[in-house]
Tab-separated table of C-alpha atoms and ligand atoms in Angstrom:
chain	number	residue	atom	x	y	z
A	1	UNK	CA	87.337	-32.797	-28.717
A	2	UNK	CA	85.924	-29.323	-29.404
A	3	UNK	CA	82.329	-30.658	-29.438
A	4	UNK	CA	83.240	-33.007	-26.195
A	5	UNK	CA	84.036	-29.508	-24.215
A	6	UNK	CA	80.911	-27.883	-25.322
A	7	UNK	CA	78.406	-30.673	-24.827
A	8	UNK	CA	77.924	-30.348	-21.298
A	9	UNK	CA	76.959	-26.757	-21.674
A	10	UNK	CA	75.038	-27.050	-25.379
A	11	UNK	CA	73.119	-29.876	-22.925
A	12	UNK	CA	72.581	-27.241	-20.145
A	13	UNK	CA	71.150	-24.676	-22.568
A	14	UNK	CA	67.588	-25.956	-23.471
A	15	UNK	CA	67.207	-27.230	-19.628
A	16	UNK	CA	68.369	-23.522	-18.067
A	17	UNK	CA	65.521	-21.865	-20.625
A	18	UNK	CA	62.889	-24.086	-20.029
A	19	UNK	CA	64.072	-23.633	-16.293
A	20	UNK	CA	63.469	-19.634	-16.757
A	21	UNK	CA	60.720	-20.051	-18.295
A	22	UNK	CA	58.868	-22.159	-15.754
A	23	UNK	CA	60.332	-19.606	-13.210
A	24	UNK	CA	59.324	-16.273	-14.972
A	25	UNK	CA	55.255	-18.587	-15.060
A	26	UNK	CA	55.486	-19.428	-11.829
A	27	UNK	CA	56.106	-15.764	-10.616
A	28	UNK	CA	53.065	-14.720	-12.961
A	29	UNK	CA	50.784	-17.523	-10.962
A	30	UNK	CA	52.415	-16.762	-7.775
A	31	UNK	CA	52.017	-12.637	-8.659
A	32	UNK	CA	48.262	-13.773	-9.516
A	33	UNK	CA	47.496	-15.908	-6.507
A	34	UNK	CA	48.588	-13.533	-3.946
A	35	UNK	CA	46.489	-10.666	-5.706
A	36	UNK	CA	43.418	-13.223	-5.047
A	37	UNK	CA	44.312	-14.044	-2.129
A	38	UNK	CA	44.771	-10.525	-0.766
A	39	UNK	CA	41.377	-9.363	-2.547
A	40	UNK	CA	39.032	-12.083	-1.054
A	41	UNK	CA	40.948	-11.404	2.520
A	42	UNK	CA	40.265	-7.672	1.731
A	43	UNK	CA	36.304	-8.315	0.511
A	44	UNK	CA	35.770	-10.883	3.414
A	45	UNK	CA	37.340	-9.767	6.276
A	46	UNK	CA	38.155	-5.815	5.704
A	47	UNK	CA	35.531	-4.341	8.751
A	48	UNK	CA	32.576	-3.568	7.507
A	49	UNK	CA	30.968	0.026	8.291
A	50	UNK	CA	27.317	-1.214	9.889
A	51	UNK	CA	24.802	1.633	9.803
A	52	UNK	CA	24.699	3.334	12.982
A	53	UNK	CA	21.816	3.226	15.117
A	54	UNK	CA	20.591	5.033	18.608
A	55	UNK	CA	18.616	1.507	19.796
A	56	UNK	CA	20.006	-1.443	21.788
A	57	UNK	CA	21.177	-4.013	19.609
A	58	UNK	CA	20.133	-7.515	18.196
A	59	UNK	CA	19.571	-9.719	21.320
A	60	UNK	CA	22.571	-11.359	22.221
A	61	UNK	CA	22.357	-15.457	20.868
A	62	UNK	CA	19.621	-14.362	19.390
A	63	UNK	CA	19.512	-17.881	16.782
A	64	UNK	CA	19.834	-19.898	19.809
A	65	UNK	CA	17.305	-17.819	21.764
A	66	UNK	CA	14.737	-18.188	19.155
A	67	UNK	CA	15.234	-21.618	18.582
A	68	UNK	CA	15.052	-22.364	22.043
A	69	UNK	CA	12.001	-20.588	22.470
A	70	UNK	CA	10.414	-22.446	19.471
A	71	UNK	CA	11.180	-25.726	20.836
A	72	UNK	CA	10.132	-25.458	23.916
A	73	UNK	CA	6.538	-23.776	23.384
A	74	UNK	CA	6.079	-26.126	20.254
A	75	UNK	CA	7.077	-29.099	21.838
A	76	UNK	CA	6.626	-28.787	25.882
A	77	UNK	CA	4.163	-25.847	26.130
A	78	UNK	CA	1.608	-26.517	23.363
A	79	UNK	CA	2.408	-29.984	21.638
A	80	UNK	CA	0.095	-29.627	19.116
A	81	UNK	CA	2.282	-27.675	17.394
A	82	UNK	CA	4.776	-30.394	17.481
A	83	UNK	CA	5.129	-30.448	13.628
A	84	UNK	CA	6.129	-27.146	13.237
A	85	UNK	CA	9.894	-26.605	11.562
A	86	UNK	CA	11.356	-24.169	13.921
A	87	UNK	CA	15.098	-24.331	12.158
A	88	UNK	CA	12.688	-23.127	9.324
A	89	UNK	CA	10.221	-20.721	11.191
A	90	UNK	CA	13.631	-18.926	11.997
A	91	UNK	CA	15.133	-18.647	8.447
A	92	UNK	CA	11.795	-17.856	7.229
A	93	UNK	CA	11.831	-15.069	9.937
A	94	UNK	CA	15.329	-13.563	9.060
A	95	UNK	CA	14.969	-13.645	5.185
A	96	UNK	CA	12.370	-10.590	6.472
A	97	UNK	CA	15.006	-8.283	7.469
A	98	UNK	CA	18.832	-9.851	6.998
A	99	UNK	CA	21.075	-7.503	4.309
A	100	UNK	CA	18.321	-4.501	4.244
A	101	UNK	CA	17.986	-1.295	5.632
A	102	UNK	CA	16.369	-1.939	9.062
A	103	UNK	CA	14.386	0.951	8.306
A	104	UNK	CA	12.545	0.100	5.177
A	105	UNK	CA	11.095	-3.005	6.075
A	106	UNK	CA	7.751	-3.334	4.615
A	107	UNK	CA	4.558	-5.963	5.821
A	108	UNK	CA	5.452	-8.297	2.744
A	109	UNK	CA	8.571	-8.983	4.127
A	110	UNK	CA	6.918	-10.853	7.071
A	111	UNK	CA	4.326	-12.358	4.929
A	112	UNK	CA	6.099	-15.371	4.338
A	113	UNK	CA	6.478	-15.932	7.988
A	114	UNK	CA	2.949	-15.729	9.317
A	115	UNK	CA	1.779	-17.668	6.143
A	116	UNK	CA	4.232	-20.317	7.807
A	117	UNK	CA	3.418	-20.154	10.967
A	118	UNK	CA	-0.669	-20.536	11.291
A	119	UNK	CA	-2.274	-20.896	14.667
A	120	UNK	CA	-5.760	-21.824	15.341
A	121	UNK	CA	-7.154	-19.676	18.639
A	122	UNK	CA	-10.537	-20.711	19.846
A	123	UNK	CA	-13.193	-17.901	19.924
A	124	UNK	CA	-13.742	-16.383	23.194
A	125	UNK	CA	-10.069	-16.852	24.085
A	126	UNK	CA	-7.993	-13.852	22.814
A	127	UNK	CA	-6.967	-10.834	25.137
A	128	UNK	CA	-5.866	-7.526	23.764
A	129	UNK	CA	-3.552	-5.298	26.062
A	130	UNK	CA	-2.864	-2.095	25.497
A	131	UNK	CA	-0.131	-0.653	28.937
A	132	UNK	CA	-0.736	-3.327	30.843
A	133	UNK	CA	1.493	-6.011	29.657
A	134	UNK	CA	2.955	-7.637	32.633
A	135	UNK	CA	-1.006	-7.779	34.391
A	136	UNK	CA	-2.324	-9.425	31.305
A	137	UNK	CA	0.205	-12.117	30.910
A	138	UNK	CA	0.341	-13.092	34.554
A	139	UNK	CA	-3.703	-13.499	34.074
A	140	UNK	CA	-3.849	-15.689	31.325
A	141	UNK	CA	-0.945	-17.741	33.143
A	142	UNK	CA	-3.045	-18.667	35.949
A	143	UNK	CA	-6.245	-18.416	33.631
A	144	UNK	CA	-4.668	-21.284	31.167
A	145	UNK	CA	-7.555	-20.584	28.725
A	146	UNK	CA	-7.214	-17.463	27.244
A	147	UNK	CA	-4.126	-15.797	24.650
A	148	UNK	CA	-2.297	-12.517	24.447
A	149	UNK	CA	-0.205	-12.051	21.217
A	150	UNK	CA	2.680	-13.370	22.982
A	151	UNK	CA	0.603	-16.736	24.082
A	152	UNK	CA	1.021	-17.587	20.669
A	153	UNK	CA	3.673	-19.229	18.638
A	154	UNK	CA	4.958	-15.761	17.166
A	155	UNK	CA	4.509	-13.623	20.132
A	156	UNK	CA	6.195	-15.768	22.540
A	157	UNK	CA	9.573	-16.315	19.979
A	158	UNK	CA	9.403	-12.689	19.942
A	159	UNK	CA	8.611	-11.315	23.414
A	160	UNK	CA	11.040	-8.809	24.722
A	161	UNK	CA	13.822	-9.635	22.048
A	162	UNK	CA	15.273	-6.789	19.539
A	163	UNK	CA	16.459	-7.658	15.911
A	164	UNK	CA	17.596	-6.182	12.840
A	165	UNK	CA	19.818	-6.588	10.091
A	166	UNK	CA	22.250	-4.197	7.528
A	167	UNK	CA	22.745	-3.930	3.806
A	168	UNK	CA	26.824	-4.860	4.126
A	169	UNK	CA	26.241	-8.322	5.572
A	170	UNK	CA	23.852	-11.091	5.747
A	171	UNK	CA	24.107	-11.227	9.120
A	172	UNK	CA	22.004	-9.299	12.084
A	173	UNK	CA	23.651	-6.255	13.169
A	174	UNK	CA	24.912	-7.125	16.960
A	175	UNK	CA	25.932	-3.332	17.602
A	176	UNK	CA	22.671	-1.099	17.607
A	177	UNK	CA	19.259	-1.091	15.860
A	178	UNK	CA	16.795	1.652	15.401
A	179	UNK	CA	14.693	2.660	18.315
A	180	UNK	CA	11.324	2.207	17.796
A	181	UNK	CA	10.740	6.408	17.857
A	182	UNK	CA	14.009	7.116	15.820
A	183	UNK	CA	12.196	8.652	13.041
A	184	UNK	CA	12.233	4.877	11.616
A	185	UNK	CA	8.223	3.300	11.681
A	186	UNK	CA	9.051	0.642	9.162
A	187	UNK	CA	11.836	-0.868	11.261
A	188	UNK	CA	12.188	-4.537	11.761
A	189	UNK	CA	10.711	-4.846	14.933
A	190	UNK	CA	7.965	-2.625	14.784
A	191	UNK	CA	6.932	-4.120	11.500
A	192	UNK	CA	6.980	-7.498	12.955
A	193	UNK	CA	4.353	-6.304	15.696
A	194	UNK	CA	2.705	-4.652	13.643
A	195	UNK	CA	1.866	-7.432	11.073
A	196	UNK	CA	1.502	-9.930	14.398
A	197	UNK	CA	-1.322	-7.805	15.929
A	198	UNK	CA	-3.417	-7.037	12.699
A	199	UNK	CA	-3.262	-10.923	12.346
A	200	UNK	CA	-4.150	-11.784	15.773
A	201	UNK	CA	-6.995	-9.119	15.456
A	202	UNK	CA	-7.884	-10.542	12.055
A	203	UNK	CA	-8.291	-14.222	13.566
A	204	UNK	CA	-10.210	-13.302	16.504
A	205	UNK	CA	-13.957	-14.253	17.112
A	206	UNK	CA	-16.823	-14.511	19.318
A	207	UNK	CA	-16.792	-12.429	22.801
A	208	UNK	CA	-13.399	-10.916	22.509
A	209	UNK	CA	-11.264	-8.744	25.539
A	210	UNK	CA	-8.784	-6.203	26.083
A	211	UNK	CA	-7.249	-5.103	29.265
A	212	UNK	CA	-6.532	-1.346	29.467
A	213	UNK	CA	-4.761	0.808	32.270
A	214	UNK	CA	-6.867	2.501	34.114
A	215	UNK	CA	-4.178	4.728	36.028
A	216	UNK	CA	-3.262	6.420	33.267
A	217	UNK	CA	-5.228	9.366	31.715
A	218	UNK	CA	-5.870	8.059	28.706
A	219	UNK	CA	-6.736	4.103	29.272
A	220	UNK	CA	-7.695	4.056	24.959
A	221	UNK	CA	-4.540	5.215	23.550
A	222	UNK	CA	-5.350	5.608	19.942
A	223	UNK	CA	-1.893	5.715	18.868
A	224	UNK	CA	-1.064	2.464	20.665
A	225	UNK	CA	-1.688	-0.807	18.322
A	226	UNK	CA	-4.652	-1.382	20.389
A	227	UNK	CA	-6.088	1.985	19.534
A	228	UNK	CA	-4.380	1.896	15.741
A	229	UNK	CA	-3.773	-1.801	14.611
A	230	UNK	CA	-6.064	-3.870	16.901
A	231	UNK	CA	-9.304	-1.855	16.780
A	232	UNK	CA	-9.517	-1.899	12.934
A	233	UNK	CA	-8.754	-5.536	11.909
A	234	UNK	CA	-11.225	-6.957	14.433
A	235	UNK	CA	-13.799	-8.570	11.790
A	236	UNK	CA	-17.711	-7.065	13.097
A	237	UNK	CA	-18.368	-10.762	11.195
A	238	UNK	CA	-16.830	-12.739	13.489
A	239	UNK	CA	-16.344	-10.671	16.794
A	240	UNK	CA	-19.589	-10.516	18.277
A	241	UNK	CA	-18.510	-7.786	21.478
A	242	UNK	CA	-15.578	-5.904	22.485
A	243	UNK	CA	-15.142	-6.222	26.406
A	244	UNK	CA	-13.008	-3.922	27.992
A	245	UNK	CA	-11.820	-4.811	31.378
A	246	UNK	CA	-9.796	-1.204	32.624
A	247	UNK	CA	-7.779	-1.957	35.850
A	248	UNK	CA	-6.555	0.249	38.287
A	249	UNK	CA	-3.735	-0.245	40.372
A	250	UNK	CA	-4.900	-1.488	44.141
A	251	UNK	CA	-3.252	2.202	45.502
A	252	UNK	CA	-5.724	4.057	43.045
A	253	UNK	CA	-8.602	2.953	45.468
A	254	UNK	CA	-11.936	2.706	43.116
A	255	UNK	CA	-12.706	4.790	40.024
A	256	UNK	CA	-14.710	4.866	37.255
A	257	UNK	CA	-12.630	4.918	34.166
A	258	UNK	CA	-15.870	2.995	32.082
A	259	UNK	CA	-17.558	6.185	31.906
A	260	UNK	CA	-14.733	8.984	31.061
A	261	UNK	CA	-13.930	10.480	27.600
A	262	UNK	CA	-11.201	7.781	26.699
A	263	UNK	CA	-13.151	4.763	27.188
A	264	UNK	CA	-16.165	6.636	25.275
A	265	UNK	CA	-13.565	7.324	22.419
A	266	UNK	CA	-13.181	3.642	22.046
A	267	UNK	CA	-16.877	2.683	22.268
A	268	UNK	CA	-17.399	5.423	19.475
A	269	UNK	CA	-15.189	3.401	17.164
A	270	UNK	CA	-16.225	0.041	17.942
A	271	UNK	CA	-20.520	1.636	16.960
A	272	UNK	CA	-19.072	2.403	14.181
A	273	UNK	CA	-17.599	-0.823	13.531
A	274	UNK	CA	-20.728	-2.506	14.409
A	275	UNK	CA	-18.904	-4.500	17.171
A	276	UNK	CA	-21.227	-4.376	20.707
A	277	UNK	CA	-18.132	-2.481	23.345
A	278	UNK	CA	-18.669	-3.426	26.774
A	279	UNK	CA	-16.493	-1.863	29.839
A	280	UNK	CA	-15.833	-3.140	33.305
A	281	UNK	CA	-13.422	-1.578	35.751
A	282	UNK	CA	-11.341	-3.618	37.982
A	283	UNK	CA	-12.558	-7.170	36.580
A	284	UNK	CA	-13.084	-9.089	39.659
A	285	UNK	CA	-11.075	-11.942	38.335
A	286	UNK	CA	-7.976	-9.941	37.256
A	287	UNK	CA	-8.201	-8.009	40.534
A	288	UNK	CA	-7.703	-11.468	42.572
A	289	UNK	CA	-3.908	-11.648	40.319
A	290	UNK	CA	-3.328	-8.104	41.899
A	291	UNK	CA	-3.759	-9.066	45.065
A	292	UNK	CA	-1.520	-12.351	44.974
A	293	UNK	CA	0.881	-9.678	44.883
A	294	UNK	CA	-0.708	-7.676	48.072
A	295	UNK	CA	-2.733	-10.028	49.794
A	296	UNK	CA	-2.738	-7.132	52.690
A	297	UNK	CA	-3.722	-4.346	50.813
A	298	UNK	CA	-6.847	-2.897	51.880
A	299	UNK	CA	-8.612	-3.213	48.739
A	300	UNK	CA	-8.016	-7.224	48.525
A	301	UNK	CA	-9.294	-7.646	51.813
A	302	UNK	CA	-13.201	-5.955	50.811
A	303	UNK	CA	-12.826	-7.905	47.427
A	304	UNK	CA	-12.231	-11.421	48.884
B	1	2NF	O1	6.501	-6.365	22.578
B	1	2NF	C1	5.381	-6.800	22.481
B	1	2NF	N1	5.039	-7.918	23.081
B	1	2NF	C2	4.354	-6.055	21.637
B	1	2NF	C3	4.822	-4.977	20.903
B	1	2NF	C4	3.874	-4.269	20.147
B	1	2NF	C5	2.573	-4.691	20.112
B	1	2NF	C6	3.036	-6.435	21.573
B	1	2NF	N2	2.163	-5.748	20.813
B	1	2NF	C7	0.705	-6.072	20.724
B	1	2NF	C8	0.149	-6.773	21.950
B	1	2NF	F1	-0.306	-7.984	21.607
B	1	2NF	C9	-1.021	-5.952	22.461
B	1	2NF	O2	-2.302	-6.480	22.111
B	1	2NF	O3	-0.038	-4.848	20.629
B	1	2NF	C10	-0.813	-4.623	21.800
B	1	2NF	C11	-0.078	-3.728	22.743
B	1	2NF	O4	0.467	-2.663	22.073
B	1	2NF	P1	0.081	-1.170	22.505
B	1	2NF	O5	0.902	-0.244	21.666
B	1	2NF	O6	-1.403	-1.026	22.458
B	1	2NF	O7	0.486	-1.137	24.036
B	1	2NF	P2	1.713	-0.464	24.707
B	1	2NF	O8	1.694	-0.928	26.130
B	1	2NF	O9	1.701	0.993	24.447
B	1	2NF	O10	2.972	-1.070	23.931
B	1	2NF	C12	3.256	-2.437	24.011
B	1	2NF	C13	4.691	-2.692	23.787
B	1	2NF	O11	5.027	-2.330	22.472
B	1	2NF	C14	6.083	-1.441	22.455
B	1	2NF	C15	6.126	-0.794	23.796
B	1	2NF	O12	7.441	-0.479	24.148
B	1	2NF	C16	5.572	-1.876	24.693
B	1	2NF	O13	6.571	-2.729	25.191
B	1	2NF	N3	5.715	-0.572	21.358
B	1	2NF	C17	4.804	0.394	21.328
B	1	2NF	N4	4.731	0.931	20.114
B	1	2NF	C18	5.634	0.268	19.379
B	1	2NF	C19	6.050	0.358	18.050
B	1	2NF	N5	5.578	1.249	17.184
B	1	2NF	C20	6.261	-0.705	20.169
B	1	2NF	N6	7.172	-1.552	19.728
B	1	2NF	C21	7.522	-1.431	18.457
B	1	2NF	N7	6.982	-0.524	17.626
């Protein structure tokens, strides 16, 4: 009888402390999981502090910018460079400068990307500009033949576009990046141009040109990368002359900046160099572009 009472609990007993002690485990794993859970929520999504920076900040959609930019010069603008990778031209471009400090970027950190990215320009072909950007690129439009930096694969992704990364995340920093003069030289963009132009100076050959601004004082800047990048990497080897076509704008009427002290600066270096420096003001060619814009000015009218 006795042992008839007691069975149903002497049953209960193992089953209630295995019970307890499946509970008192599951608490541990539960205990555990939620401190996992909370850490990875608190590593992956706590805001991270991005450096702060005085300079407007990476382009907005700048991937699909890029891209876009690749495909269509690769494919519509210049198809043979159809073979080029431009999913890979762009992750070879932000390995550069993703999850450093945008300010100690260094020249190897693009050398991966213009060893991917080779372009062949004919001699004869490539224009330098030094404060004249927008005159230069709306001549070799209509010219067809001839290449800034930014008629090339590189410079055109590039053109007008502002990048850089920070050391908390892999991704490019969409609040602010370093402006070019904030006491930051190595900084992603500048580096970029900077390693762009001492290749495009590198590759050029035969009769090359550069378009300077004759309405300002100083048409040879030689703190610009003309006057600091440019100038130096041109190979005496290959480059046979150095023609400098200085414009003026149409309002300036005609001057001679050919013969002042800036243009005589330049011509210094390039005897130097060994490279023959010829100067023309208001190239009669380039002058025509001008006056698309102002067919009535004065000055188009006695050039025409
Ligand atoms: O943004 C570009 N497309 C660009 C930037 C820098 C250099 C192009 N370049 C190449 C071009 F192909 C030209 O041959 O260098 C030559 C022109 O550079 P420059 O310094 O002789 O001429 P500027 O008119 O003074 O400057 C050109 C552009 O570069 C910017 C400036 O705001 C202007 O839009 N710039 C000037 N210095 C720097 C720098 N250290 C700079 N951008 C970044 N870092």
């Amino acid at each position: 009888m006795a042992n008839y009472e007691f069975s149903p609990v002497s049953e209960d007993r193992p089953c209630c402390r295995l019970s307890r002690t499946v509970q008192i485990c599951l608490g541990v794993g539960l205990l555990i999981l939620i401190t996992l859970i909370v850490s990875l929520l608190f590593i992956f999504l706590w805001p991270r502090s991005l450096l702060v920076w005085k300079g407007k900040p990476t382009t907005n959609h700048f991937p699909e910018i890029f891209l876009g930019r690749c495909l269509v010069y690769t494919q519509i603008l210049r198809p043979e460079m159809r073979d080029q990778d431009c999913k890979k031209i762009l992750s070879t471009f932000k390995r550069a400068f993703v999850s450093k400090n945008p300010c100690n970027i260094t020249r190897e950190d693009y050398e991966p990307l213009v060893k991917l990215v080779t372009q062949t320009i004919p001699c004869n072909t490539s224009l330098f500009w030094s404060k004249s950007k927008d005159l230069a690129h709306q001549y070799t439009r209509v010219q067809g033949k001839m290449f800034t930096l930014e008629d090339t694969l590189l410079g055109y992704i590039a053109d007008n576009l502002t990048w850089c990364g920070d050391p908390s995340t892999s991704d490019m920093n969409y609040d602010s990046c370093p402006q070019w003069n904030e006491n930051c030289p190595n900084n992603s963009v500048s580096m970029f141009w900077d390693v762009i132009s001492k290749k495009f100076a590198e590759a050029a050959c035969g009769v090359v040109q550069v378009m300077l601004n004759g309405s300002l004082p100083e048409p040879f800047y030689k703190n610009s990368i003309f006057g600091s990048v440019e100038v130096y990497n041109l190979d005496p080897s290959k480059v046979h002359k150095l023609q400098a076509w200085v414009m003026h704008s149409l309002e300036a009427g005609s001057s001679n900046s050919c013969s002042g002290s800036s243009i005589n600066e330049l011509k210094l270096i390039m005897d130097k160099r060994n490279i023959t420096f010829a100067c023309q003001d208001n190239h009669r060619p380039v002058r025509f572009v001008q006056c698309v814009q102002n067919p009535e000015h004065p000055s188009c009218r006695a050039t025409i």
